[in-house]
One Martini backbone bead per residue (centre of mass of N, CA, C, O) as a GRO file, in nm:
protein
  273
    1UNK     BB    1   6.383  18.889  -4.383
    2UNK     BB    2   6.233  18.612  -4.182
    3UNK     BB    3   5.911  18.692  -4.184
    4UNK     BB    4   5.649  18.729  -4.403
    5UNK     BB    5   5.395  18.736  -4.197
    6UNK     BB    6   5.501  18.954  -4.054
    7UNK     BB    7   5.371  19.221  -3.822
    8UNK     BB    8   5.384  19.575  -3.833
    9UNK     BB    9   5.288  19.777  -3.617
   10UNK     BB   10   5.186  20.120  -3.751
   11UNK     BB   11   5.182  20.487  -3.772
   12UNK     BB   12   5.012  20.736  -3.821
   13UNK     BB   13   5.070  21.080  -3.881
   14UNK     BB   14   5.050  21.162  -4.187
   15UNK     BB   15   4.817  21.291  -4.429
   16UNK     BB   16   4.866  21.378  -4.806
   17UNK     BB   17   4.713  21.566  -5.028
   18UNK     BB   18   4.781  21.537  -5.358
   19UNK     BB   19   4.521  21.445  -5.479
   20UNK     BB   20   4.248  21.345  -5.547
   21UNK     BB   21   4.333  21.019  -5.557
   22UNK     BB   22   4.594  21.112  -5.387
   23UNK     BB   23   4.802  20.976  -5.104
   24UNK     BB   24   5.014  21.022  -4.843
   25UNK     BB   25   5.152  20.794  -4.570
   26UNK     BB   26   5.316  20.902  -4.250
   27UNK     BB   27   5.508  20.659  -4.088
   28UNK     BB   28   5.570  20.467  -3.766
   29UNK     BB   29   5.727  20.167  -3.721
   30UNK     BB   30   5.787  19.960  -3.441
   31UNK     BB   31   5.999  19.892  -3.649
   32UNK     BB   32   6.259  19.860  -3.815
   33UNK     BB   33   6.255  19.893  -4.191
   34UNK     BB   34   6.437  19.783  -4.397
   35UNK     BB   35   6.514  19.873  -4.764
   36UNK     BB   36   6.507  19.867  -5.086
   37UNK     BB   37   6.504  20.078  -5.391
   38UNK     BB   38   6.187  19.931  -5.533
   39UNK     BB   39   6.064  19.793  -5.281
   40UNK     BB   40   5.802  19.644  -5.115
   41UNK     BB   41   5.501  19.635  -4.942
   42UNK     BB   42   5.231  19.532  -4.726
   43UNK     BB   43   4.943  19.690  -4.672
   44UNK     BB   44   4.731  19.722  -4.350
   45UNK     BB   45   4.411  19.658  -4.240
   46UNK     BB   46   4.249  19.600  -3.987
   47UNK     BB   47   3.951  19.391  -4.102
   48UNK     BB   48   4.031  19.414  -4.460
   49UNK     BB   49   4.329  19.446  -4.542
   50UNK     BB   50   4.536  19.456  -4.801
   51UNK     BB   51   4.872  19.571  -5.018
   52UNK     BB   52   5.063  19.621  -5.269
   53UNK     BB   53   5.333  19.896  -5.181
   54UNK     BB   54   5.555  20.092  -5.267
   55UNK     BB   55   5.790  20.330  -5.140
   56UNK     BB   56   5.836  20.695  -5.111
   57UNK     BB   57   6.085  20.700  -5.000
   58UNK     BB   58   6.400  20.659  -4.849
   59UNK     BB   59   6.639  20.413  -4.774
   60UNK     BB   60   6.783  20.565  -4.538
   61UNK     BB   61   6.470  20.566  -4.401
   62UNK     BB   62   6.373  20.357  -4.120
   63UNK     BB   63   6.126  20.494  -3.891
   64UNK     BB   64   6.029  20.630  -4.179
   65UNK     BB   65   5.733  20.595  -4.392
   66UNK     BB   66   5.607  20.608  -4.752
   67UNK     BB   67   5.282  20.568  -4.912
   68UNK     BB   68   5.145  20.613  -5.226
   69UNK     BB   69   4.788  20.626  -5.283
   70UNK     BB   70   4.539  20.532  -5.504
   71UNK     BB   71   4.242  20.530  -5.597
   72UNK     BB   72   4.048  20.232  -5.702
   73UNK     BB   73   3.943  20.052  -5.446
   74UNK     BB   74   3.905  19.951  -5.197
   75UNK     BB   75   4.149  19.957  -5.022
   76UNK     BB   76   4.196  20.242  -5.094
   77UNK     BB   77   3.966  20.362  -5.024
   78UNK     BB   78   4.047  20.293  -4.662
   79UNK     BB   79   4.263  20.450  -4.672
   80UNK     BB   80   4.159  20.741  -4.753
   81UNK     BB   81   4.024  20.722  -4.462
   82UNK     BB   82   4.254  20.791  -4.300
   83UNK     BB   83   4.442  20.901  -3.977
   84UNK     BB   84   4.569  21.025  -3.775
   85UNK     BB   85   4.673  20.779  -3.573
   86UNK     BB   86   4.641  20.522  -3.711
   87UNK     BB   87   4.690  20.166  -3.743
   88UNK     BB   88   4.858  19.944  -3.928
   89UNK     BB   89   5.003  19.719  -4.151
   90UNK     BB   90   5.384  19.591  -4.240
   91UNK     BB   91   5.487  19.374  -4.476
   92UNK     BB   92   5.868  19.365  -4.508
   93UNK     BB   93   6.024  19.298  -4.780
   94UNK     BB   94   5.980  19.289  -5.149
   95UNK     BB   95   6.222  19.210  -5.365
   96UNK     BB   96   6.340  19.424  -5.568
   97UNK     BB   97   6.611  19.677  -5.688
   98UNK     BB   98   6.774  19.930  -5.753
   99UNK     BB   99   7.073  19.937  -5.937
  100UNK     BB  100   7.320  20.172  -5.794
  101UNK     BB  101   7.592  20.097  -5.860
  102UNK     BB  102   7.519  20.132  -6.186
  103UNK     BB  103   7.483  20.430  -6.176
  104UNK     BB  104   7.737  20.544  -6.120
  105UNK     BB  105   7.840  20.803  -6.316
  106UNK     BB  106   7.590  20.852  -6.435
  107UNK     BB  107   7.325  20.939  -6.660
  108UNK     BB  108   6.987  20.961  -6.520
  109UNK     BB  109   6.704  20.842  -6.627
  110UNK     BB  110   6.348  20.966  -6.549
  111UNK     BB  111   6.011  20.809  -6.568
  112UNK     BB  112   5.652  20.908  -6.570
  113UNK     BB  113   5.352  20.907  -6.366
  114UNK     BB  114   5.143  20.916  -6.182
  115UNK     BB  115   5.168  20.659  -5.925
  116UNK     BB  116   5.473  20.634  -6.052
  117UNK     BB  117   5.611  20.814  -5.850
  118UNK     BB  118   5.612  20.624  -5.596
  119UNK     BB  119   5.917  20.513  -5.662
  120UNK     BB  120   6.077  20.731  -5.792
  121UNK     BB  121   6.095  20.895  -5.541
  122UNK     BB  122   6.275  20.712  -5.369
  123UNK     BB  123   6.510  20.666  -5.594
  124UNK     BB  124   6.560  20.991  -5.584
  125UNK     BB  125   6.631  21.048  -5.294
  126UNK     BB  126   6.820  20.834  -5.244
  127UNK     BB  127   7.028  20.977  -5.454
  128UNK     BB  128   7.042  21.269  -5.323
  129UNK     BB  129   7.211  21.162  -5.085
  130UNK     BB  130   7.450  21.114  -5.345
  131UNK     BB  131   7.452  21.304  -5.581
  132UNK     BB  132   7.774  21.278  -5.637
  133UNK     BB  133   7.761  20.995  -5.773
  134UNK     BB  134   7.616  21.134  -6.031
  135UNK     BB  135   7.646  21.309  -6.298
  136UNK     BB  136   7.341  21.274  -6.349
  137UNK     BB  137   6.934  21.373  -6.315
  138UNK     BB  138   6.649  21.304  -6.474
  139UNK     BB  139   6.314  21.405  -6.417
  140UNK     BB  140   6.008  21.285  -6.604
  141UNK     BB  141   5.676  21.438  -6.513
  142UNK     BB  142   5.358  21.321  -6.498
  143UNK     BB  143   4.998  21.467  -6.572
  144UNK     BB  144   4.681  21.515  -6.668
  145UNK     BB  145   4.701  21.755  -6.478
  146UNK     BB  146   4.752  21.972  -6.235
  147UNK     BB  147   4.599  21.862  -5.972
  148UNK     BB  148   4.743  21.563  -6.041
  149UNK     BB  149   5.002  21.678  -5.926
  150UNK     BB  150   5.249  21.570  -5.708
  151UNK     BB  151   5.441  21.691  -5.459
  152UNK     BB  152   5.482  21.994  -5.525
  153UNK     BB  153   5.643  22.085  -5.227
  154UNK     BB  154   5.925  21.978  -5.362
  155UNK     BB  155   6.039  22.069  -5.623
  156UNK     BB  156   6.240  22.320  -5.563
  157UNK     BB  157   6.420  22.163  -5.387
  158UNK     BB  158   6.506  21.960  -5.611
  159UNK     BB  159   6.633  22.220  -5.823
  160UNK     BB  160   6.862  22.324  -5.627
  161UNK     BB  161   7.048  22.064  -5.801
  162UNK     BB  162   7.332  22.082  -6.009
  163UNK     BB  163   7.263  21.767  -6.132
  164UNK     BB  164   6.929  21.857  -6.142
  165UNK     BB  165   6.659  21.755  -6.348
  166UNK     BB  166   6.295  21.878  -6.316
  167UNK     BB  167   6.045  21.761  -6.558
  168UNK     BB  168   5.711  21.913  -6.643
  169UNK     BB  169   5.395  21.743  -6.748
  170UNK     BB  170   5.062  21.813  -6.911
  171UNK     BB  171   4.792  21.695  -7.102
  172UNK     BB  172   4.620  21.948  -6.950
  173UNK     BB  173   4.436  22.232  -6.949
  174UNK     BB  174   4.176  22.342  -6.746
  175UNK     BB  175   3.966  22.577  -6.687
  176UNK     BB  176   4.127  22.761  -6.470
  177UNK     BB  177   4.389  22.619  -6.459
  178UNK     BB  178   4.722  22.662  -6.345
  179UNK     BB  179   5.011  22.678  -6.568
  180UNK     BB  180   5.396  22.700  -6.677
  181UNK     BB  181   5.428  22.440  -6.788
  182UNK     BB  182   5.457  22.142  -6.986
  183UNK     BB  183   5.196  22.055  -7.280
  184UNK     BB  184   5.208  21.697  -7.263
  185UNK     BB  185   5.338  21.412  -7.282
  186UNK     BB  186   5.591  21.317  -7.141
  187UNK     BB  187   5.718  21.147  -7.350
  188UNK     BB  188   5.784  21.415  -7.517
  189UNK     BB  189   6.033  21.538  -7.350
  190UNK     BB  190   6.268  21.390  -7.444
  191UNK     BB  191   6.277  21.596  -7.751
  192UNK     BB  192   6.393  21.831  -7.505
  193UNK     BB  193   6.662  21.635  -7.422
  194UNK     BB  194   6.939  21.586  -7.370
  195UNK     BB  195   7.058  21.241  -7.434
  196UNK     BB  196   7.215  21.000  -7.276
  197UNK     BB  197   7.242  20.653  -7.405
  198UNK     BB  198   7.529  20.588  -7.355
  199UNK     BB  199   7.582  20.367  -7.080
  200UNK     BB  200   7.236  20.499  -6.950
  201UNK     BB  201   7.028  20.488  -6.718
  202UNK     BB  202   6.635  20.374  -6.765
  203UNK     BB  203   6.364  20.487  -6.573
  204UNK     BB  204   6.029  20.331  -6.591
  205UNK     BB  205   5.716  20.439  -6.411
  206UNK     BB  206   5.336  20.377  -6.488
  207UNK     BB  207   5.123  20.338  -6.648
  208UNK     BB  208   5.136  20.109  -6.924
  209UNK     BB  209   5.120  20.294  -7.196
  210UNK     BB  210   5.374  20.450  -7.099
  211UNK     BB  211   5.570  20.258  -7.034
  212UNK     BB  212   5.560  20.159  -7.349
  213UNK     BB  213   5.618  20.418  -7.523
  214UNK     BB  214   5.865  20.469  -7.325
  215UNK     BB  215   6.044  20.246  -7.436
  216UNK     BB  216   6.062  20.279  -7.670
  217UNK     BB  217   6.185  20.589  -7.728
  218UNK     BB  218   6.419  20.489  -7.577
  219UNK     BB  219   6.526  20.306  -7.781
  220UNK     BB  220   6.532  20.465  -8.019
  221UNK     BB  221   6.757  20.681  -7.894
  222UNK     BB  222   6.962  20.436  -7.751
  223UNK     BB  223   6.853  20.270  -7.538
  224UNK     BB  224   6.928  19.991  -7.393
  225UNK     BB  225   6.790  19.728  -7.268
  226UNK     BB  226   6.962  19.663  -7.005
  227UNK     BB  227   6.918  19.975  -6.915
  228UNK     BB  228   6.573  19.949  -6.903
  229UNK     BB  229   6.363  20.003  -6.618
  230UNK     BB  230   6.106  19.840  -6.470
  231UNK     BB  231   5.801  19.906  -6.289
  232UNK     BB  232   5.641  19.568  -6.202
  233UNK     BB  233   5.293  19.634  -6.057
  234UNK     BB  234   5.115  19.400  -5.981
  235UNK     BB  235   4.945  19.124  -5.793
  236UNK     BB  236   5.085  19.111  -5.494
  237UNK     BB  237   4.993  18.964  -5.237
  238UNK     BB  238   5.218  18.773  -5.106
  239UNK     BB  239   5.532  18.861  -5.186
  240UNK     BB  240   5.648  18.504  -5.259
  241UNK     BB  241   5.531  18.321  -5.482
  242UNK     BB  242   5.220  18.177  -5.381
  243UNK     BB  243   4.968  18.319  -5.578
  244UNK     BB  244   5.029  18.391  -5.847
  245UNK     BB  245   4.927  18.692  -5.963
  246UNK     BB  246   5.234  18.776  -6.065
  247UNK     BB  247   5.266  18.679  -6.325
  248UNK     BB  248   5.539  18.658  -6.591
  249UNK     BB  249   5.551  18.425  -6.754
  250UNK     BB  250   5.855  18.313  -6.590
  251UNK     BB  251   5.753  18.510  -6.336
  252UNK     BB  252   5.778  18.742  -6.057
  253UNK     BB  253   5.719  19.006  -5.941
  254UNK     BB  254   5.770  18.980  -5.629
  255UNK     BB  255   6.034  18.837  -5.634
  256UNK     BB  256   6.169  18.932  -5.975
  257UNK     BB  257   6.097  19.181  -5.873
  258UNK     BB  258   5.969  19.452  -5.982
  259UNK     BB  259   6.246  19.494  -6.107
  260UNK     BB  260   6.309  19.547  -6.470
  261UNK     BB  261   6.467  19.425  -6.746
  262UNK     BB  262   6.369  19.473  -7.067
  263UNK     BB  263   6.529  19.180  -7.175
  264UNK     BB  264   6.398  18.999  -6.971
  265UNK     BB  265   6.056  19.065  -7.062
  266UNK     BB  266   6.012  19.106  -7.379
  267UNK     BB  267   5.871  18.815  -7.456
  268UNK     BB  268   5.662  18.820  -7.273
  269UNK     BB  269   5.327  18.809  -7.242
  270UNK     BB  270   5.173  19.075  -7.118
  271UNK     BB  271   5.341  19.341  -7.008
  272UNK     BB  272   5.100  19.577  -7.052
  273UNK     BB  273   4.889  19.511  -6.873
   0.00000   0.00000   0.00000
């Protein structure tokens, strides 16, 4: 990236309704965008605003790219409004990225929720695309309930890799709504899996809550600290570290992060929050 401030404007093509929340947008960048797996970009709406989202796609397409976004306040709101056709603007990329190299050879857990699902979508496609490269791939995601489920469209396709195992898990079903799959909260799903944790990373992103249960619980079951990352999804507004609002301690989410080992940012107050 040579200017931060440059704006790069976007076609969206598809607009896909993941759940009543979230939807996933699919543009094509006026120039390519190259970026790693974990960085991410800010994104405007002309006259409306932007906001930092991780790309949901894999990192070795550049033409075209994926950002799955939440509805949660006014800029997403306004996101959630786009159709098909509509113009954005893309800065970036910004930040850390997940060191794939130190994966290679390992058996990978990916622990997930809600739209934490967004960055880790990239991570695991990227992985596919050389799935060969990693001895192993577990991905465990959650949603509050069935219809909260992301991706629906995909995970057939994921269960095809004879070294990937895709296990889904919802909060609750309530009446009327059909799952076949395990019903508890994700971090649960850990209990229930063979853990490979002697010198194997764990990647984990998602609510705060789950974040923090979920990094515990793998403390517990004996993956190290430097082996587990974690994407601290602030207030990147700026995404170079000139507005302060991503601060984590002694760190920049948008610099030094968003991914982070957890024995990085472990003493820093209000990582949780």
């Amino acid at each position: 990236m040579q200017n931060p401030y440059e704006v790069i404007p976007a076609d969206v093509y598809e607009v896909i309704q993941e759940s009543p929340l979230i939807r996933t947008l699919r543009f094509k960048p006026k120039k390519p965008i190259t970026f790693k797996t974990g960085q991410f970009i800010e994104v405007g709406i002309p006259g409306i605003g932007e906001g930092p989202f991780t790309p949901s796609s894999s990192h070795y397409i550049v033409d075209d790219m994926d950002v799955t976004i939440m509805k949660t306040g006014f800029l997403t709101e306004q996101v959630h409004k786009l159709h098909a056709g509509a113009t954005i603007g893309i800065r970036g990329p910004f930040g850390s990225n997940y060191p794939l190299e130190k994966f290679k050879g390992k058996d990978v857990l990916i622990l997930g929720g809600g739209c934490g699902l967004a960055p880790l979508r990239s991570l695991f496609l990227t992985m596919l695309h050389d799935n060969k490269d990693y001895n192993s791939i577990t991905f465990l995601a959650g949603a509050k309930t069935p219809k909260d489920c992301i991706y629906k469209d995909e995970v057939s396709e994921w269960r095809k890799y004879d070294n990937v195992r895709f296990i889904r898990a919802v909060d609750e079903v309530p009446p009327g709504e059909q799952w076949a799959e395990d019903v508890c909260l994700v971090t649960k799903l850990l209990q229930k899996i063979n853990m490979k944790p002697d010198g194997n990373p764990a990647i984990v992103c998602g609510p705060p809550v789950m974040m923090k249960f979920g990094t515990f619980d793998l403390l517990k079951y004996g993956y190290k600290e430097e082996n587990l990352y974690l994407s601290m999804e602030k207030k990147m507004y700026c995404g170079f570290g000139q507005c302060r609002h991503c601060v984590i301690g002694g760190y920049y989410a948008c610099k030094d992060g968003p991914v982070f080992t957890y024995d990085q940012i472990k003493n820093e107050e209000a990582i949780w929050d």
